[in-house]
Tab-separated table of C-alpha atoms and ligand atoms in Angstrom:
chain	number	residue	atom	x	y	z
A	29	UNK	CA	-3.674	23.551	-6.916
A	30	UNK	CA	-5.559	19.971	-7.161
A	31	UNK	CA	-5.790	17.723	-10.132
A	32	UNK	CA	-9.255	18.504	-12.061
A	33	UNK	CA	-12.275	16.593	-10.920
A	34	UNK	CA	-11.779	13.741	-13.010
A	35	UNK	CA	-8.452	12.728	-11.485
A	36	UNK	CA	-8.593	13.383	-7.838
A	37	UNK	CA	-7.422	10.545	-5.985
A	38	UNK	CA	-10.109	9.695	-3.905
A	39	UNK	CA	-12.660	10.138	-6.417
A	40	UNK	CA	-10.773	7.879	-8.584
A	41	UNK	CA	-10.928	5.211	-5.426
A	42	UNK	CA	-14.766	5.749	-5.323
A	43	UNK	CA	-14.857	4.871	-9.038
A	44	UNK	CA	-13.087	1.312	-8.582
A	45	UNK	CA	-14.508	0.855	-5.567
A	46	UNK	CA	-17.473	-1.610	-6.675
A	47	UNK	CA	-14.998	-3.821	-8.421
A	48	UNK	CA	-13.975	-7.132	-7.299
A	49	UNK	CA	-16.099	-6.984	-3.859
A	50	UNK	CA	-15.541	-9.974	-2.130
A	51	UNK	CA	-18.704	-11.023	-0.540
A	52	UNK	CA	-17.952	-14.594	1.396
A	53	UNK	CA	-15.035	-12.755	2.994
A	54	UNK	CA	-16.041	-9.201	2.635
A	55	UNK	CA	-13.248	-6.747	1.310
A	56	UNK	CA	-11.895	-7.238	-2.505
A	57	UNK	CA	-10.745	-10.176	-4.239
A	58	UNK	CA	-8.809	-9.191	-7.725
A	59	UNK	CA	-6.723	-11.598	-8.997
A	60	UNK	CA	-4.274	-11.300	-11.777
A	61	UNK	CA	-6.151	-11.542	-15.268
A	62	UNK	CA	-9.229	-12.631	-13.425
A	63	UNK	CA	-12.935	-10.343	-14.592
A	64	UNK	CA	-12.085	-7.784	-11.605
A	65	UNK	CA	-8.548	-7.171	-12.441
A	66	UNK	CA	-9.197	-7.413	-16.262
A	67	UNK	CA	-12.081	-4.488	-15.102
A	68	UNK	CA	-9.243	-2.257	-13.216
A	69	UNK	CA	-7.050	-2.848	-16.227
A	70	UNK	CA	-9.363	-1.491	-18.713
A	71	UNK	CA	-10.182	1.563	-16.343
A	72	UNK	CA	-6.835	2.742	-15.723
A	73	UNK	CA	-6.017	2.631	-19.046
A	74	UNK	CA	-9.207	4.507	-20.070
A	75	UNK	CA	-8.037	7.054	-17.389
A	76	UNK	CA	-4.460	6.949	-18.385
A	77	UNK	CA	-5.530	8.056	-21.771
A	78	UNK	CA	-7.672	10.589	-21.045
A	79	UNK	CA	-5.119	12.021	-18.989
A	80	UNK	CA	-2.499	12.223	-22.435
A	81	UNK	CA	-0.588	9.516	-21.424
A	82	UNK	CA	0.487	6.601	-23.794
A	83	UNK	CA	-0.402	3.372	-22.390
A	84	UNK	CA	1.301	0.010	-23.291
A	85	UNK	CA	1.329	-3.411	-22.054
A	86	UNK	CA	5.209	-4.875	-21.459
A	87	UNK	CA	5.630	-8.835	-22.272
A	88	UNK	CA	4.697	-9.701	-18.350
A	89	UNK	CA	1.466	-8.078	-18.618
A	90	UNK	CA	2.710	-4.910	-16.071
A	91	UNK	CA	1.146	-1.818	-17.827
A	92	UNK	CA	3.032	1.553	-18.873
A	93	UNK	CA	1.314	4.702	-18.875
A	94	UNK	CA	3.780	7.230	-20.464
A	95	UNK	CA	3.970	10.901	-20.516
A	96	UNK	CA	5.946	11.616	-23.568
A	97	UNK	CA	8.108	9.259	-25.450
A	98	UNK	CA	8.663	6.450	-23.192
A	99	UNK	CA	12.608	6.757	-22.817
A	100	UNK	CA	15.702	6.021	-20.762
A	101	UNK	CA	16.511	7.295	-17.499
A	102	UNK	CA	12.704	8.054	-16.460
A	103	UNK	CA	10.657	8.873	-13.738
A	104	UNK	CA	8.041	6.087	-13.042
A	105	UNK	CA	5.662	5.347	-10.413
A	106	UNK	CA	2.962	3.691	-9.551
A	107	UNK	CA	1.793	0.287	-7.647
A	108	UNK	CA	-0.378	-2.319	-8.498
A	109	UNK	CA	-4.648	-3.215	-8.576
A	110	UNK	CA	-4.200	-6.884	-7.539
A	111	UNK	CA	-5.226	-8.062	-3.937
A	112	UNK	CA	-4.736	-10.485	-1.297
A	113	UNK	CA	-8.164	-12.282	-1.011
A	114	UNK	CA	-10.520	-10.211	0.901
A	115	UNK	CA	-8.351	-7.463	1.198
A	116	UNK	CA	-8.762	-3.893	1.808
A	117	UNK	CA	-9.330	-1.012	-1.394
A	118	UNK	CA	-5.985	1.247	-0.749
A	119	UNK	CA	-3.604	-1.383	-1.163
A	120	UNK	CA	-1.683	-1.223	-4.530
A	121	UNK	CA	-4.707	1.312	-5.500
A	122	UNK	CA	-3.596	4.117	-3.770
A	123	UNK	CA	-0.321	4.113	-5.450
A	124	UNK	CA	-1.989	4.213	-8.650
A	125	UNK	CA	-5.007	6.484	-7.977
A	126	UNK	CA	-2.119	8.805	-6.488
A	127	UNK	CA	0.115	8.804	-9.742
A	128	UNK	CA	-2.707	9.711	-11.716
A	129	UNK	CA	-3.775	12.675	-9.176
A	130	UNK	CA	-0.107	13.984	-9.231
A	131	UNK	CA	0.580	13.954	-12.926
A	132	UNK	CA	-2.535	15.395	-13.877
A	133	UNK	CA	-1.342	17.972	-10.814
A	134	UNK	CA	1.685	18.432	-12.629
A	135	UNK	CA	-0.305	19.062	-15.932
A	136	UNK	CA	-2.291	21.397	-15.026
A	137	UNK	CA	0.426	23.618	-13.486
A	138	UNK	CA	1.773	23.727	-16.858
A	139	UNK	CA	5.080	21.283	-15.457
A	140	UNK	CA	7.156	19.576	-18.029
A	141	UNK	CA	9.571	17.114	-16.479
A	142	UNK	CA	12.747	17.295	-17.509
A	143	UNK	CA	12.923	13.243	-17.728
A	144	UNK	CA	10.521	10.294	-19.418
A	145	UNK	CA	8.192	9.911	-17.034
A	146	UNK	CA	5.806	7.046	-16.442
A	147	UNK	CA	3.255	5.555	-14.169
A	148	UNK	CA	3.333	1.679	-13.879
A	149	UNK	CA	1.152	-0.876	-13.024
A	150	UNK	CA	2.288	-4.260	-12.148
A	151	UNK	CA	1.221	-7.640	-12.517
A	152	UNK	CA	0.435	-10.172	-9.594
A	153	UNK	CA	2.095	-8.135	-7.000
A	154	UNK	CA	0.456	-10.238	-4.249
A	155	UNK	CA	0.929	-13.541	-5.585
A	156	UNK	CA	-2.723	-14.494	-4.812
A	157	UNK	CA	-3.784	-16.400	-7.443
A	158	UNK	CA	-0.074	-18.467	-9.327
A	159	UNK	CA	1.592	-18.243	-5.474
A	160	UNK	CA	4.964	-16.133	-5.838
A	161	UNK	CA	4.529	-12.609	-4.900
A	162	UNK	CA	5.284	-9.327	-7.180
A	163	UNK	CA	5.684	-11.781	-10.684
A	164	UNK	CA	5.650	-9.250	-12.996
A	165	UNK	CA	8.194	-7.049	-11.455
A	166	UNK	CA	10.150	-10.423	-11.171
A	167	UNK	CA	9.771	-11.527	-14.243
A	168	UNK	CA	10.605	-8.062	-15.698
A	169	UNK	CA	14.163	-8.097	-14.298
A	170	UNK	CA	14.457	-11.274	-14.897
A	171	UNK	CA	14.411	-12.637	-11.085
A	172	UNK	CA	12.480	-15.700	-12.003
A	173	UNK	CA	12.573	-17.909	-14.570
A	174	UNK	CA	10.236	-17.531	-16.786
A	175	UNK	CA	9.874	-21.676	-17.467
A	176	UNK	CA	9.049	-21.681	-13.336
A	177	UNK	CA	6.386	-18.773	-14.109
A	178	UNK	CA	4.628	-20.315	-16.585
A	179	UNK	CA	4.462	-23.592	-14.951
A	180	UNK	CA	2.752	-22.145	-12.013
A	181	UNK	CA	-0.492	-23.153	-11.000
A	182	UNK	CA	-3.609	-21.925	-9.720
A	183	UNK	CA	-5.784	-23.314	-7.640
A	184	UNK	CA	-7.785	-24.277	-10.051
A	185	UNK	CA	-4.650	-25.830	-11.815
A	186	UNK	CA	-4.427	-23.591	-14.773
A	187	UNK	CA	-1.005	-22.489	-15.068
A	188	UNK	CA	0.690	-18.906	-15.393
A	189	UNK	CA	1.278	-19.516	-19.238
A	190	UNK	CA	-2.287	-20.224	-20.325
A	191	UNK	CA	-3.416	-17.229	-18.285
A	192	UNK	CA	-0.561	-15.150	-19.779
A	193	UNK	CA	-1.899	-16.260	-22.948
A	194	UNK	CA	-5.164	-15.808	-22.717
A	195	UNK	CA	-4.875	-12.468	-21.450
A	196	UNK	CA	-2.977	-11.635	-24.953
A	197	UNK	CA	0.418	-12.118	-23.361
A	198	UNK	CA	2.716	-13.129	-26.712
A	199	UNK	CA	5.496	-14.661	-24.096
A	200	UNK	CA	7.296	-13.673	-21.014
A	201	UNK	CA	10.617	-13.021	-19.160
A	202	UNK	CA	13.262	-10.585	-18.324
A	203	UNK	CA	12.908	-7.334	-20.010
A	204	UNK	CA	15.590	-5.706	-20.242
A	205	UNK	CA	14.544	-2.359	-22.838
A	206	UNK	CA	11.334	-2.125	-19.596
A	207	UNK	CA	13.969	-2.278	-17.157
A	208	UNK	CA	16.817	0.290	-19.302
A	209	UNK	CA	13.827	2.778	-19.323
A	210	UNK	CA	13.631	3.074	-15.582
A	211	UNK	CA	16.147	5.869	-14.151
A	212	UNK	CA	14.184	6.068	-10.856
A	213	UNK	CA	11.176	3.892	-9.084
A	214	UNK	CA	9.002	6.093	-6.096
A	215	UNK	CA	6.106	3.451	-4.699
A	216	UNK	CA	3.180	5.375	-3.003
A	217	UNK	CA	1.606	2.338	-0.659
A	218	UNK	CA	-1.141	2.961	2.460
A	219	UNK	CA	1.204	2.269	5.044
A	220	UNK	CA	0.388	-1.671	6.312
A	221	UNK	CA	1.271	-0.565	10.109
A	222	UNK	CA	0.866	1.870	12.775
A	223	UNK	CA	3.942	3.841	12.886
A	224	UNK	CA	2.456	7.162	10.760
A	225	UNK	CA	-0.443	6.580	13.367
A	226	UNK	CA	2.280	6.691	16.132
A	227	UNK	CA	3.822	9.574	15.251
A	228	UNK	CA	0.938	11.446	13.835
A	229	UNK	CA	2.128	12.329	10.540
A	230	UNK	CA	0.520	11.905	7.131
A	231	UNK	CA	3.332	10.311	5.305
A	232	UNK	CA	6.687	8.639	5.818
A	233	UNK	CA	9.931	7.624	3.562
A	234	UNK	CA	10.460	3.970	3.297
A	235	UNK	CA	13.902	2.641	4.862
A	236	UNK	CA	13.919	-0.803	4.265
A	237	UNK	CA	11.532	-4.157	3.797
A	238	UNK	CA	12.237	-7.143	6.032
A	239	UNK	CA	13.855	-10.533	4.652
A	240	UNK	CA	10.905	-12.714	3.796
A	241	UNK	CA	9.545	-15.917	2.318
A	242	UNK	CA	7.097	-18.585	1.650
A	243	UNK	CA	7.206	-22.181	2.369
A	244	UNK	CA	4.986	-24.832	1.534
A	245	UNK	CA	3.957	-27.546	3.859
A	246	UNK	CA	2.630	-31.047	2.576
A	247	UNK	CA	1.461	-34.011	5.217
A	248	UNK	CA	0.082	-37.005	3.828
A	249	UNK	CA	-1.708	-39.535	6.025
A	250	UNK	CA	-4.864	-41.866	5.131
A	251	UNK	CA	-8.375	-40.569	4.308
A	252	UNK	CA	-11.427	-42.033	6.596
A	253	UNK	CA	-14.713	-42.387	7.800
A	254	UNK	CA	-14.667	-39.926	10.991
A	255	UNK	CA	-17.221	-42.477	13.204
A	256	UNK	CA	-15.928	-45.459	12.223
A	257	UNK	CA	-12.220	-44.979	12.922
A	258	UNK	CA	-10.230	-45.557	16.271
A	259	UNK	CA	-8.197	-43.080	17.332
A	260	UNK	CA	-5.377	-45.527	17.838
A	261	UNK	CA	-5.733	-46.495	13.707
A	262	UNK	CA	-5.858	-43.220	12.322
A	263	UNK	CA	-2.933	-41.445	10.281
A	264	UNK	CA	-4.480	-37.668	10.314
A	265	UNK	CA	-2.380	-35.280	8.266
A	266	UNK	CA	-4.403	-32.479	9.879
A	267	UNK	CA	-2.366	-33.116	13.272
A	268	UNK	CA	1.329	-32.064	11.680
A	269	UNK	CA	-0.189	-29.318	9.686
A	270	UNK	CA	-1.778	-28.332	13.842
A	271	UNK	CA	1.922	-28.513	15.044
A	272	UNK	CA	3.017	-26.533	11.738
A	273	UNK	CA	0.662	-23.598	13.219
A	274	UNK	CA	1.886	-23.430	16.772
A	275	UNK	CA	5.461	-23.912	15.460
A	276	UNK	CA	5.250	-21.060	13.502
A	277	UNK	CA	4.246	-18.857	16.377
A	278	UNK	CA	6.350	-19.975	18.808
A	279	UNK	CA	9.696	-20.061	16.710
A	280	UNK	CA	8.586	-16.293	15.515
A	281	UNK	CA	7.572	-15.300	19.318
A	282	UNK	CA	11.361	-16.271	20.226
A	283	UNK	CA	12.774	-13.737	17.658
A	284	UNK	CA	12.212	-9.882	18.229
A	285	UNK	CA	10.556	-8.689	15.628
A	286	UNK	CA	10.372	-11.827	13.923
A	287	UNK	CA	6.931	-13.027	12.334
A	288	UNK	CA	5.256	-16.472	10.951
A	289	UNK	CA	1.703	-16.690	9.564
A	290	UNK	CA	-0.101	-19.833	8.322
A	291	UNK	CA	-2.925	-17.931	6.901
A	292	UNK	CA	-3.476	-20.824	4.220
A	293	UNK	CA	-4.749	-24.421	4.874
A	294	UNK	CA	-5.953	-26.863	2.292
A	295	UNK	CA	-7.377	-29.988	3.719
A	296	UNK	CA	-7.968	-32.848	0.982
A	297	UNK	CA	-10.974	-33.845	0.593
A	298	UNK	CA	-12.361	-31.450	3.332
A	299	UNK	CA	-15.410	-33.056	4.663
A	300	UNK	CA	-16.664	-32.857	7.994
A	301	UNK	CA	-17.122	-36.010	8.659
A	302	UNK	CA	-13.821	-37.416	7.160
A	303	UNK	CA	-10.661	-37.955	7.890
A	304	UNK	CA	-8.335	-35.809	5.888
A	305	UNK	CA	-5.728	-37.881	3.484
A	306	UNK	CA	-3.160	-34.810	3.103
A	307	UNK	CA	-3.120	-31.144	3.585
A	308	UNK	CA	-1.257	-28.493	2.361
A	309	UNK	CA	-0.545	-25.444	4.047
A	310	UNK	CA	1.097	-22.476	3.368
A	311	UNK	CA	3.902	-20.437	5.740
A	312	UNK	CA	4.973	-16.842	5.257
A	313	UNK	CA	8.035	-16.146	7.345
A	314	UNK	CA	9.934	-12.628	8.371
A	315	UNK	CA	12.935	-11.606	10.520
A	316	UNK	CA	15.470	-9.228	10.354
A	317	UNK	CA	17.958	-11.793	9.186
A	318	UNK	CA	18.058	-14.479	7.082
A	319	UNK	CA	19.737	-16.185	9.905
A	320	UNK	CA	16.594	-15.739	11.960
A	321	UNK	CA	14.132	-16.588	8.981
A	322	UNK	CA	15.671	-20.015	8.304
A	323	UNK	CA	15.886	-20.810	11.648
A	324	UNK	CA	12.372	-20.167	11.882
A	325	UNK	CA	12.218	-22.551	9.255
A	326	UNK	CA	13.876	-25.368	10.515
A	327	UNK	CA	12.021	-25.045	13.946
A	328	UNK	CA	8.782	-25.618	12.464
A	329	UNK	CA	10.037	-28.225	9.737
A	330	UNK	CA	11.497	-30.225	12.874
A	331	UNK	CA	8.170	-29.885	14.683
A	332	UNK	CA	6.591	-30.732	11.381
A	333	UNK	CA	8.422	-34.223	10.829
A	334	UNK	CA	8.002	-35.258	14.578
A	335	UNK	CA	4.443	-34.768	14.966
A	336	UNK	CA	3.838	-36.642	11.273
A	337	UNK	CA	6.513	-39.290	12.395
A	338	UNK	CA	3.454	-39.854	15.953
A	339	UNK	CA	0.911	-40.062	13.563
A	340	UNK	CA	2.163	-41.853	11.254
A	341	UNK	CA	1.909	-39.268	7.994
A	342	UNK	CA	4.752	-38.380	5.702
A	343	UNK	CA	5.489	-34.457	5.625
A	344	UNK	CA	7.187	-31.630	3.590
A	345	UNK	CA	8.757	-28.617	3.959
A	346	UNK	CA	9.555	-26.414	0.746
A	347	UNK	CA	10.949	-23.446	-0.154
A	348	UNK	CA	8.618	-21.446	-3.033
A	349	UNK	CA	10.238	-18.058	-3.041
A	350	UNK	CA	12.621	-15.822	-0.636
A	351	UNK	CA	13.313	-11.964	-0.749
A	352	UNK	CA	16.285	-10.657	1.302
A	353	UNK	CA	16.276	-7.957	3.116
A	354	UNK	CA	15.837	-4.838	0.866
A	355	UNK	CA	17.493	-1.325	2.214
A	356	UNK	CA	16.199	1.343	-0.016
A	357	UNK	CA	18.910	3.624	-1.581
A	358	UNK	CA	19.549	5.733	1.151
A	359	UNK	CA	20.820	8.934	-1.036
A	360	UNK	CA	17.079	8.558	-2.602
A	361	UNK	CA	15.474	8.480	0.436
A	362	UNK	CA	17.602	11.343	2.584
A	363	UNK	CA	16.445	13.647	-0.529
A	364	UNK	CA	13.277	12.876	-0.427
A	365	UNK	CA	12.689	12.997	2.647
A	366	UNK	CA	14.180	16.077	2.567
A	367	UNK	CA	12.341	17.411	-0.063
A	368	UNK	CA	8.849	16.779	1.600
A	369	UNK	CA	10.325	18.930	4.146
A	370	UNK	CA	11.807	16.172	6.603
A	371	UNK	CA	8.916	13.560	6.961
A	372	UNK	CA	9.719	10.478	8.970
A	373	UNK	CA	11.830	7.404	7.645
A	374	UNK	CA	10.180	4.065	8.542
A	375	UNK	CA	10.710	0.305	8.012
A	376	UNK	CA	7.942	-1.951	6.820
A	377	UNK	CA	7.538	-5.640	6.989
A	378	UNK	CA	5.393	-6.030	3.858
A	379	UNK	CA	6.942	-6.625	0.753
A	380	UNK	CA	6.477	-3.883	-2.599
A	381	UNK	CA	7.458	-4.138	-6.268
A	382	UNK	CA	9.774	-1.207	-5.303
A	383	UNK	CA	11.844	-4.082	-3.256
A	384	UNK	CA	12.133	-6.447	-6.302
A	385	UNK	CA	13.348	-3.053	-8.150
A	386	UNK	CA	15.637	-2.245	-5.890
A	387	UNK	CA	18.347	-4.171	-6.819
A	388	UNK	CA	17.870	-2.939	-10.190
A	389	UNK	CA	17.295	0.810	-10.037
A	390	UNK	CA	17.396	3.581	-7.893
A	391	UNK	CA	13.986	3.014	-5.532
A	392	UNK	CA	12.069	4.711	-3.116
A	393	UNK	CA	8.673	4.263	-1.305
A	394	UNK	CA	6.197	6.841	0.130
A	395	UNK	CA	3.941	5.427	2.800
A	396	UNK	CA	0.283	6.925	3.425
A	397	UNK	CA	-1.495	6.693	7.365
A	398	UNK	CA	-4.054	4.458	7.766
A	399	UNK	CA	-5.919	5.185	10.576
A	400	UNK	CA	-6.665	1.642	11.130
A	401	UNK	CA	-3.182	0.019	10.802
A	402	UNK	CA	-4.691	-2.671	9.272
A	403	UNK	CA	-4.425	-4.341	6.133
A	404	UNK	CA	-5.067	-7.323	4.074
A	405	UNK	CA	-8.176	-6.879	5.538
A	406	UNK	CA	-11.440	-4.940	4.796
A	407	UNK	CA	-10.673	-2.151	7.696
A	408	UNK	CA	-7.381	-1.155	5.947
A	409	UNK	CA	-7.957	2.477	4.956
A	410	UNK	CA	-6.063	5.656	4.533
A	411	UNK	CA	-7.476	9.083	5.786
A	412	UNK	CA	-8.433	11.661	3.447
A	413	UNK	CA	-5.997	14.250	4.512
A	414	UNK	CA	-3.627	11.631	4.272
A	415	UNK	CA	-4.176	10.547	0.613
A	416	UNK	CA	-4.198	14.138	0.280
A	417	UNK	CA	-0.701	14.746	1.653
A	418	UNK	CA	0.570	11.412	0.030
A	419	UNK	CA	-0.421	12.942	-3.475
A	420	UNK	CA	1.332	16.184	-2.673
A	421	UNK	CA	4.511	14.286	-1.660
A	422	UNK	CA	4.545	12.016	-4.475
A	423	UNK	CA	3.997	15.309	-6.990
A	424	UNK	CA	6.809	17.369	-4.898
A	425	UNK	CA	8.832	13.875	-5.062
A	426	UNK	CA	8.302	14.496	-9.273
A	427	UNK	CA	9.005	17.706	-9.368
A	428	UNK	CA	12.739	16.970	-7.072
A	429	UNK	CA	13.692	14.286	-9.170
A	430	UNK	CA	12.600	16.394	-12.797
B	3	HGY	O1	3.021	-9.899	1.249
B	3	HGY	C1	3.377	-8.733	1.204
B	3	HGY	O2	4.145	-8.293	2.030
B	3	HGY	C2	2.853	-7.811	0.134
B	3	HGY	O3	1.623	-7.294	0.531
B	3	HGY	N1	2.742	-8.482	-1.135
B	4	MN	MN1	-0.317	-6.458	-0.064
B	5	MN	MN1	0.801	-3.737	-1.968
């Protein structure tokens, strides 16, 4: 049986899908608080409601859509509606478009779980516009400070507590009754990779994120006129943040399975015909080890200092947030797995609120194909017999855990 009309997944994605268009770098650009997710908020609680679910907003700004009393030892799901810059519509969406497909699925076949169950939406998962990735699930369980959270800055330099504020947020920080509600967390994400492509199935179990992090790197040389300075006199920052790029690919290349991206590069003042007087640029590093990470880390922050120590710039290399490796609870994901009837098990190098849970509460993800493998880009998709499948996992997934 499907979900009525209103609440089939992909005509929910068709609804959002004129919101937040991003048309410098094509894709979607929604940003925590910003007019496109503010938008995505209001709709999926507008959906939420018409579906007879109870929405509230927790102190971080993550949103609760509850059916029933919300209560201890529940059932919740759901993703997130923020993006990368120019990134693609499935992901974070899917997860939520799916969650609303199943339950109403559930609904209408007259289901009652057994459990609280709710569908969640969090805050900032991508860390696009304040820097640290999945904040609100963080900040719910109380793995960052809140005084670092609020002090974070955009790049327009407003921090994470005005914006909080603004967007009606009272104050912030670990939540512990949010975080005693949750008995079990399933993610549905697009897969970000190739392996459902691979092995020509519609959806996989989640085994395990790799060990990541971000790094921050800062050269400062002297701004100048770009005709009127000698080589031999110029202290150009953008050479060590050059040798910061290669660095990061070779030290990663060395490593199987290993990868370092400098996606992120902020020249200061940015003219074309001047000399740049610092840049900052920003390094996201994975391994299967921490061992492996750090030495990434050090490789490039070694390159780093001798290439600014030629040219005659002062550098920096810091640390601005770090994830271990997450294995997802492997009784969870056996059951599931055998529940939807022995779909694959795969690893994934991207990072999920479900990881930050994880160490918290039981957790579990469900990945979708995308034909294109690609993502945090405009060609990451997901196939409709896929979403179709996912949302018929994720309701089967309910229905197991009821
Ligand atoms: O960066 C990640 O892995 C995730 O998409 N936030
Ligand atoms: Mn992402
Ligand atoms: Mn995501």
């Amino acid at each position: 049986m499907t979900a009525p009309a209103a609440f089939d997944a992909l005509g929910l994605l068709r609804e959002i899908e004129g919101i937040g268009r991003d048309p410098r770098r094509g894709g979607y650009s929604r940003h925590v608080f910003d007019d496109a997710e503010r938008t995505l908020r209001d709709w999926f609680v507008e959906r939420a409601t018409r579906l007879g679910l109870g929405v509230e907003t927790d102190r971080n700004g993550n949103l609760w859509a509850w059916w029933g009393e919300p209560g201890p030892d529940a059932i919740v799901t759901g993703s997130h509606l923020d993006s990368v810059p120019g990134g693609g519509a499935h992901d974070g969406p899917l997860g939520v478009v799916s969650a609303l497909d199943a339950v109403a699925r559930l609904k209408g076949e007259g289901f009652a779980p057994a459990r609280p169950l709710a569908i969640v939406v969090f805050a900032e998962e991508e860390g696009s516009r304040f820097g640290i990735a999945c904040l609100g699930s963080r900040l719910l369980s109380g793995e960052i400070d809140p005084a670092r959270a609020g002090a974070l800055r955009d790049a327009t330099g407003r921090s994470f507590a005005d914006a909080a504020r603004d967007a009606g947020l009272a104050s912030f920080g670990r939540d512990d009754e949010a975080l005693s509600r949750i008995g079990v967390f399933v993610e549905l994400h697009v897969e970000q990779g190739k392996g459902l492509i691979d092995l020509d199935a519609p959806v996989a179990v989640a085994s395990s994120i790799l060990e990541h992090g971000r790094w921050r790197v800062d050269v400062r040389g002297q701004g100048n006129h770009a005709g009127t300075t000698e080589i031999a006199d110029r202290r150009d920052p953008m050479l060590p943040a050059a040798a910061a790029i290669t660095a990061a690919r070779r030290a990663a290349s060395r490593r199987s399975g290993a990868r370092a991206t400098i996606g992120r590069l902020e020249p200061i003042p940015g003219g074309t015909n001047v000399i740049a007087s610092r840049v900052a640029a920003w390094m996201d590093v994975r391994a299967s080890s921490e061992a492996d990470t750090r030495a990434i880390v050090e490789e490039v922050a070694a390159e780093v200092a001798e290439a600014a120590a030629a040219e005659g710039c002062e550098a920096s290399v810091v640390e601005e947030s770090y994830s271990a490796e997450v294995r997802f609870d492997p009784v969870l994901r056996d059951r599931l797995a055998a529940a939807l009837g022995g779909v694959p098990v795969l690893p994934t190098g991207a990072g999920h609120d479900a990881g930050v849970l994880s160490a918290h509460v039981p957790t579990a993800m469900l990945f979708v194909r995308n034909p294109s493998g690609v993502s945090h880009a405009p060609e990451e998709g997901a196939d409709d017999a896929a979403v179709a499948a996912g949302v018929d996992a994720l309701a089967q997934s309910i229905r197991e855990l009821s």
